Amino acid sequence: MSWPLVATFGVLAAIIVALLATLVAPDMVLLGGLALLLVAGIVSPAEALSGFSNEGVATIAALFVVAEGLRQTGGLSFLGNRVLGRPRSLVGAQLRVMVPVAGFSAFVNNTPVVAMLMPIVIDWARRCRLSVSQLLLPLSYASILGGLVTVVGTSSTLIVNGLLLELPGARGLSMFELAWIGVPATLLGLLFVPLASRWVLAGREDAKDPLEQVREYTTEIVVEASSPVVGKSIEAAGLRHLPGVYLMGVLRGEDALTAVPPTLRIEAGDRLLFVGAVESIIDLQKIPGLVPAAEQLFRLDEPRSHRCLVEAVVSSSFRFRGLTIRESGFRTAFNAVVIAVARNGERLDQRIGDIRLRAGDTLLLETHPSFLDAQRQSRDFYLVSRVEDSSPLRHERAWVARLLLLAMVLLVVLELTSLLKAACLAGAAMLLTRCLRVSQAKQAIDWGVLVGIAAGIGIGHALRASGADTLLTGWLLEVTGREPLASLGLLYVVVLALGNLITSKAAAVLTFPLAVAMATSLGVSVMPFAVIVIVAAASTYATPMGYATNLMVFGPGRYRSADFMWLGGPLSLLVGALAMVIVPRVWPL
C-alpha cells in the first residue's frame, strides 16, 4: 500500500475515532484532519481550500441569514395560536405539530425551524396538559423528513448538490426534484411516528418545571389595539395557563380585577399584571401587540429592535431608594425603563410606576446594551447582567420576512436564478428591510458548521487523490457482486451507519466520493447514488448525535438513547426501503 493511501486511511480513521469520542468539536476535528493531509502532501492548497468556495457552503451561509430574519420578526410564531389549537387526542396533537413543521422545513433549513418552534411547542404542550416528550421527538423527525422535499431543506442536501455541480458534465438538483422521494417519505413518517410513539414513548413524565423555584417578577403589560388577543377571552387568548407566568390581575381604566375569570374578554388598552420568571416575561413580549406598560410611559431614544433586557439588583446606596419608579425619573437618569420588579418572592400587586424601590429589588430593564458598561461598576446596583436572547421581536416586519422567503422560493422554482443567488438576494433584502441587523446576521451564521463542511470537502479530495475512494469502492462492490441495485442499498447502509455515529453532514461529505467512485466503476449514472447519499444522510433518526435537531430535543424531552433507536431505527429502515423502490425509477441507473 502506497504512502498516500496509508496516510489517508490513517487520518480518516483518526477523524472517525475523534468524532465518535465527541471530545473536540466536529469542525475542529475535520479541519485538523485536513491540515494533516495538506502537510503530508496528499492534497494541494487549492484542493484543501476548495470547500470554502463551494456553492453549497455559501448557500448554507446565506440561508442562515434568511432563517434569522424569520426568527427576529416572529415570522413563524403564528404557528402557536393559529395552527396548533386544541387537539382532541395525542395523535391529533402530534399531527398538528408534525404537518406544519414538515412544511416549513421544506423551505427553511430544519435546524433553525426547530430552534424557533421548540419553545412554542413546549408552551403549547403544557397549556394542553400534554407530555412534552410525546411531541419533541416527532417535531425533530418531522423537520428532517420535510427537509427532504426540496433542495434547500437540509444542509446535507445542499452539500451534495454543491458537490454535484463541481463534477464535470453533471447537473445539480432542481428545487422540487427530491419531492419524488421526500413527499412519500414524509407521509410515511407522519403515519409511522404517531402510531409507534404510543408504545416507545409511553408513560414518560416531563421534567420538573425549572421555573417553579426561580425569582418571580411582577410586570405590567399593555394590550395594543392591533393585538390579535383583543376581543378574545382570557382562555381563548391562551393567557390563562402560560408556563412559568401567572396572570394576577387586569387594570381597566380605574377598575382593578384581581380574580380574573377565564371568560373575561380582553379590550384594547387593558393593563395585564403578570407574575413569573424572566424567561416567561420575555415570551410574553413575543406575543404581537403586548408591550411593557413602561413603553407607554417613558420613551427611549433607541428603537426597540436595538435594545435588550438587563437584570439589575438595587444596592443600598441607590440614589432613588424609597421613591416610586415614576417619582425617580428612572428613564432620564439611566436611559432605561423598568418593565418588571422582583422582591424576594413577594408578589407586588401595584402598577409598575407605583412600586417603591428598595435595596435588594431585582429590576428587569429594557435598555441599550451600553447600559451594561456604564453601570457595571456603579454604586446604584450590586449586579448588572444581560438577559440572553432578549431583543424584542419585530412583529411589524413579519409579513416582509415571509414575503422574502416566498420570493426566494419562487425565483428558484421558476429557474430565474440559481439557489445561491436567490438565497443571497433574500438575505440581503432581510437586512435592507430591517428584518434583522448586521450584527444579528453575523451571529446567526454557524461558522462551525461551515468550516466543518468545507474541511470535509477537502478531505473528499484527499480520498480521490490518494486512490482511497477507488480501493474502498472495490471492497464494497465485492460485497454486492457489482450489482448496481445492491450497491445502491449498501451505500445507503454505509451512509446511514456513519451518519448516526458522526453526524449526517460529516457522513454526506465523506461518502460522496465513494458514491461517485461506485457509479463510475459500475458505468452507471452518478445521480441515483448522490440521491441515496442525500436520503440516507437525512434518515439518521436512530441516535441523538445523528442530527442536530435530535440533540436539540434530547434534553428538554428527557429522552434516552434507546428512544431514538426504537422509534428512529425502524423509521430509517422504512425510508430506506422506500428509497430503494423510488430512486432507481426516478433517477435511472
mmCIF file with all atom_site columns, C-alpha atoms in Angstrom, residues 25 40 65 149 158 170 218 220 258 291 297 341 357 383 393 399 411 433 440 442 449 463 482 495 508 537 540 561:
data_model
loop_
_atom_site.group_PDB
_atom_site.id
_atom_site.type_symbol
_atom_site.label_atom_id
_atom_site.label_alt_id
_atom_site.label_comp_id
_atom_site.label_asym_id
_atom_site.label_entity_id
_atom_site.label_seq_id
_atom_site.pdbx_PDB_ins_code
_atom_site.Cartn_x
_atom_site.Cartn_y
_atom_site.Cartn_z
_atom_site.occupancy
_atom_site.B_iso_or_equiv
_atom_site.pdbx_formal_charge
_atom_site.auth_seq_id
_atom_site.auth_comp_id
_atom_site.auth_asym_id
_atom_site.auth_atom_id
_atom_site.pdbx_PDB_model_num
ATOM 1  C CA . ALA A 1 25  ? -15.919 19.964 18.165  1.00 0.00 ? 25  ALA A CA 1
ATOM 2  C CA . ALA A 1 40  ? 1.509   15.211 4.227   1.00 0.00 ? 40  ALA A CA 1
ATOM 3  C CA . VAL A 1 65  ? -29.359 34.819 7.484   1.00 0.00 ? 65  VAL A CA 1
ATOM 4  C CA . VAL A 1 149 ? -38.742 17.537 -0.002  1.00 0.00 ? 149 VAL A CA 1
ATOM 5  C CA . LEU A 1 158 ? -27.090 21.478 -0.115  1.00 0.00 ? 158 LEU A CA 1
ATOM 6  C CA . ALA A 1 170 ? -23.047 16.648 -14.013 1.00 0.00 ? 170 ALA A CA 1
ATOM 7  C CA . THR A 1 218 ? -44.094 41.375 38.585  1.00 0.00 ? 218 THR A CA 1
ATOM 8  C CA . GLU A 1 220 ? -47.378 45.226 33.678  1.00 0.00 ? 220 GLU A CA 1
ATOM 9  C CA . THR A 1 258 ? -57.682 40.726 40.860  1.00 0.00 ? 258 THR A CA 1
ATOM 10 C CA . VAL A 1 291 ? -45.839 45.618 25.213  1.00 0.00 ? 291 VAL A CA 1
ATOM 11 C CA . LEU A 1 297 ? -44.948 55.920 29.951  1.00 0.00 ? 297 LEU A CA 1
ATOM 12 C CA . VAL A 1 341 ? -39.652 44.013 39.519  1.00 0.00 ? 341 VAL A CA 1
ATOM 13 C CA . LEU A 1 357 ? -37.759 50.738 45.114  1.00 0.00 ? 357 LEU A CA 1
ATOM 14 C CA . LEU A 1 383 ? -25.157 43.315 39.961  1.00 0.00 ? 383 LEU A CA 1
ATOM 15 C CA . LEU A 1 393 ? -39.151 40.784 18.034  1.00 0.00 ? 393 LEU A CA 1
ATOM 16 C CA . TRP A 1 399 ? -45.009 39.836 6.703   1.00 0.00 ? 399 TRP A CA 1
ATOM 17 C CA . LEU A 1 411 ? -37.005 32.587 -8.017  1.00 0.00 ? 411 LEU A CA 1
ATOM 18 C CA . THR A 1 433 ? -35.763 45.918 5.087   1.00 0.00 ? 433 THR A CA 1
ATOM 19 C CA . GLN A 1 440 ? -27.599 39.595 14.266  1.00 0.00 ? 440 GLN A CA 1
ATOM 20 C CA . LYS A 1 442 ? -23.216 37.668 11.754  1.00 0.00 ? 442 LYS A CA 1
ATOM 21 C CA . VAL A 1 449 ? -20.918 24.098 10.546  1.00 0.00 ? 449 VAL A CA 1
ATOM 22 C CA . LEU A 1 463 ? -9.796  10.341 -0.834  1.00 0.00 ? 463 LEU A CA 1
ATOM 23 C CA . ARG A 1 482 ? -21.061 -5.407 -8.717  1.00 0.00 ? 482 ARG A CA 1
ATOM 24 C CA . VAL A 1 495 ? -24.051 6.435  4.919   1.00 0.00 ? 495 VAL A CA 1
ATOM 25 C CA . ALA A 1 508 ? -22.523 13.096 3.471   1.00 0.00 ? 508 ALA A CA 1
ATOM 26 C CA . ALA A 1 537 ? -27.961 11.424 5.490   1.00 0.00 ? 537 ALA A CA 1
ATOM 27 C CA . THR A 1 540 ? -30.297 9.497  10.774  1.00 0.00 ? 540 THR A CA 1
ATOM 28 C CA . SER A 1 561 ? -30.731 6.988  23.607  1.00 0.00 ? 561 SER A CA 1
#
